Amino acid sequence: MVFKTIIQRNVRLSEAPSYGESIINYDAGSKGATNYLSLAREVITKNA
């Protein structure tokens, strides 16, 4: 499957694994977190 959502790289997204956290738990308001949430919505929509 190919998705339209683009996951943009940013510092917060790179830092999260260093702290053992998902990006959603580490900084839910970051661009990376919102990108991953958009991707999740897209996956759910395509599989519904």
JSON list of C-alpha atoms in Angstrom, two decimals:
[
{"chain": "A", "resi": 1, "resn": "MET", "atom": "CA", "xyz": [0.00, 0.00, 0.00]},
{"chain": "A", "resi": 2, "resn": "VAL", "atom": "CA", "xyz": [1.08, 3.54, -0.69]},
{"chain": "A", "resi": 3, "resn": "PHE", "atom": "CA", "xyz": [-0.14, 6.36, 1.52]},
{"chain": "A", "resi": 4, "resn": "LYS", "atom": "CA", "xyz": [-0.45, 10.10, 0.93]},
{"chain": "A", "resi": 5, "resn": "THR", "atom": "CA", "xyz": [0.59, 11.10, 4.45]},
{"chain": "A", "resi": 6, "resn": "ILE", "atom": "CA", "xyz": [4.17, 12.33, 4.73]},
{"chain": "A", "resi": 7, "resn": "ILE", "atom": "CA", "xyz": [6.08, 11.86, 7.99]},
{"chain": "A", "resi": 8, "resn": "GLN", "atom": "CA", "xyz": [8.22, 14.96, 8.42]},
{"chain": "A", "resi": 9, "resn": "ARG", "atom": "CA", "xyz": [11.49, 14.65, 10.32]},
{"chain": "A", "resi": 10, "resn": "ASN", "atom": "CA", "xyz": [12.03, 16.93, 13.29]},
{"chain": "A", "resi": 11, "resn": "VAL", "atom": "CA", "xyz": [14.07, 17.05, 16.49]},
{"chain": "A", "resi": 12, "resn": "ARG", "atom": "CA", "xyz": [11.25, 15.86, 18.77]},
{"chain": "A", "resi": 13, "resn": "LEU", "atom": "CA", "xyz": [10.65, 12.84, 16.55]},
{"chain": "A", "resi": 14, "resn": "SER", "atom": "CA", "xyz": [14.35, 11.96, 16.76]},
{"chain": "A", "resi": 15, "resn": "GLU", "atom": "CA", "xyz": [14.51, 12.48, 20.54]},
{"chain": "A", "resi": 16, "resn": "ALA", "atom": "CA", "xyz": [11.54, 10.29, 21.52]},
{"chain": "A", "resi": 17, "resn": "PRO", "atom": "CA", "xyz": [13.26, 6.87, 21.13]},
{"chain": "A", "resi": 18, "resn": "SER", "atom": "CA", "xyz": [16.23, 8.09, 23.18]},
{"chain": "A", "resi": 19, "resn": "TYR", "atom": "CA", "xyz": [13.85, 8.51, 26.11]},
{"chain": "A", "resi": 20, "resn": "GLY", "atom": "CA", "xyz": [12.09, 5.20, 25.47]},
{"chain": "A", "resi": 21, "resn": "GLU", "atom": "CA", "xyz": [8.88, 6.96, 24.49]},
{"chain": "A", "resi": 22, "resn": "SER", "atom": "CA", "xyz": [6.63, 6.96, 21.47]},
{"chain": "A", "resi": 23, "resn": "ILE", "atom": "CA", "xyz": [6.33, 10.34, 19.81]},
{"chain": "A", "resi": 24, "resn": "ILE", "atom": "CA", "xyz": [2.70, 10.50, 20.97]},
{"chain": "A", "resi": 25, "resn": "ASN", "atom": "CA", "xyz": [3.74, 10.11, 24.62]},
{"chain": "A", "resi": 26, "resn": "TYR", "atom": "CA", "xyz": [6.84, 12.29, 24.27]},
{"chain": "A", "resi": 27, "resn": "ASP", "atom": "CA", "xyz": [5.29, 15.28, 22.50]},
{"chain": "A", "resi": 28, "resn": "ALA", "atom": "CA", "xyz": [1.78, 14.78, 21.18]},
{"chain": "A", "resi": 29, "resn": "GLY", "atom": "CA", "xyz": [1.71, 18.29, 19.73]},
{"chain": "A", "resi": 30, "resn": "SER", "atom": "CA", "xyz": [4.82, 17.88, 17.60]},
{"chain": "A", "resi": 31, "resn": "LYS", "atom": "CA", "xyz": [4.71, 17.77, 13.82]},
{"chain": "A", "resi": 32, "resn": "GLY", "atom": "CA", "xyz": [5.92, 14.17, 13.85]},
{"chain": "A", "resi": 33, "resn": "ALA", "atom": "CA", "xyz": [3.13, 13.11, 16.22]},
{"chain": "A", "resi": 34, "resn": "THR", "atom": "CA", "xyz": [0.44, 14.81, 14.16]},
{"chain": "A", "resi": 35, "resn": "ASN", "atom": "CA", "xyz": [1.89, 13.21, 11.01]},
{"chain": "A", "resi": 36, "resn": "TYR", "atom": "CA", "xyz": [1.73, 9.73, 12.57]},
{"chain": "A", "resi": 37, "resn": "LEU", "atom": "CA", "xyz": [-1.83, 10.33, 13.77]},
{"chain": "A", "resi": 38, "resn": "SER", "atom": "CA", "xyz": [-2.78, 11.39, 10.23]},
{"chain": "A", "resi": 39, "resn": "LEU", "atom": "CA", "xyz": [-1.19, 8.22, 8.88]},
{"chain": "A", "resi": 40, "resn": "ALA", "atom": "CA", "xyz": [-3.14, 6.12, 11.39]},
{"chain": "A", "resi": 41, "resn": "ARG", "atom": "CA", "xyz": [-6.39, 7.78, 10.28]},
{"chain": "A", "resi": 42, "resn": "GLU", "atom": "CA", "xyz": [-5.49, 7.14, 6.64]},
{"chain": "A", "resi": 43, "resn": "VAL", "atom": "CA", "xyz": [-4.76, 3.44, 7.33]},
{"chain": "A", "resi": 44, "resn": "ILE", "atom": "CA", "xyz": [-8.06, 3.03, 9.19]},
{"chain": "A", "resi": 45, "resn": "THR", "atom": "CA", "xyz": [-9.98, 4.76, 6.41]},
{"chain": "A", "resi": 46, "resn": "LYS", "atom": "CA", "xyz": [-8.41, 2.61, 3.67]},
{"chain": "A", "resi": 47, "resn": "ASN", "atom": "CA", "xyz": [-9.04, -0.60, 5.63]},
{"chain": "A", "resi": 48, "resn": "ALA", "atom": "CA", "xyz": [-12.63, 0.22, 6.62]}
]
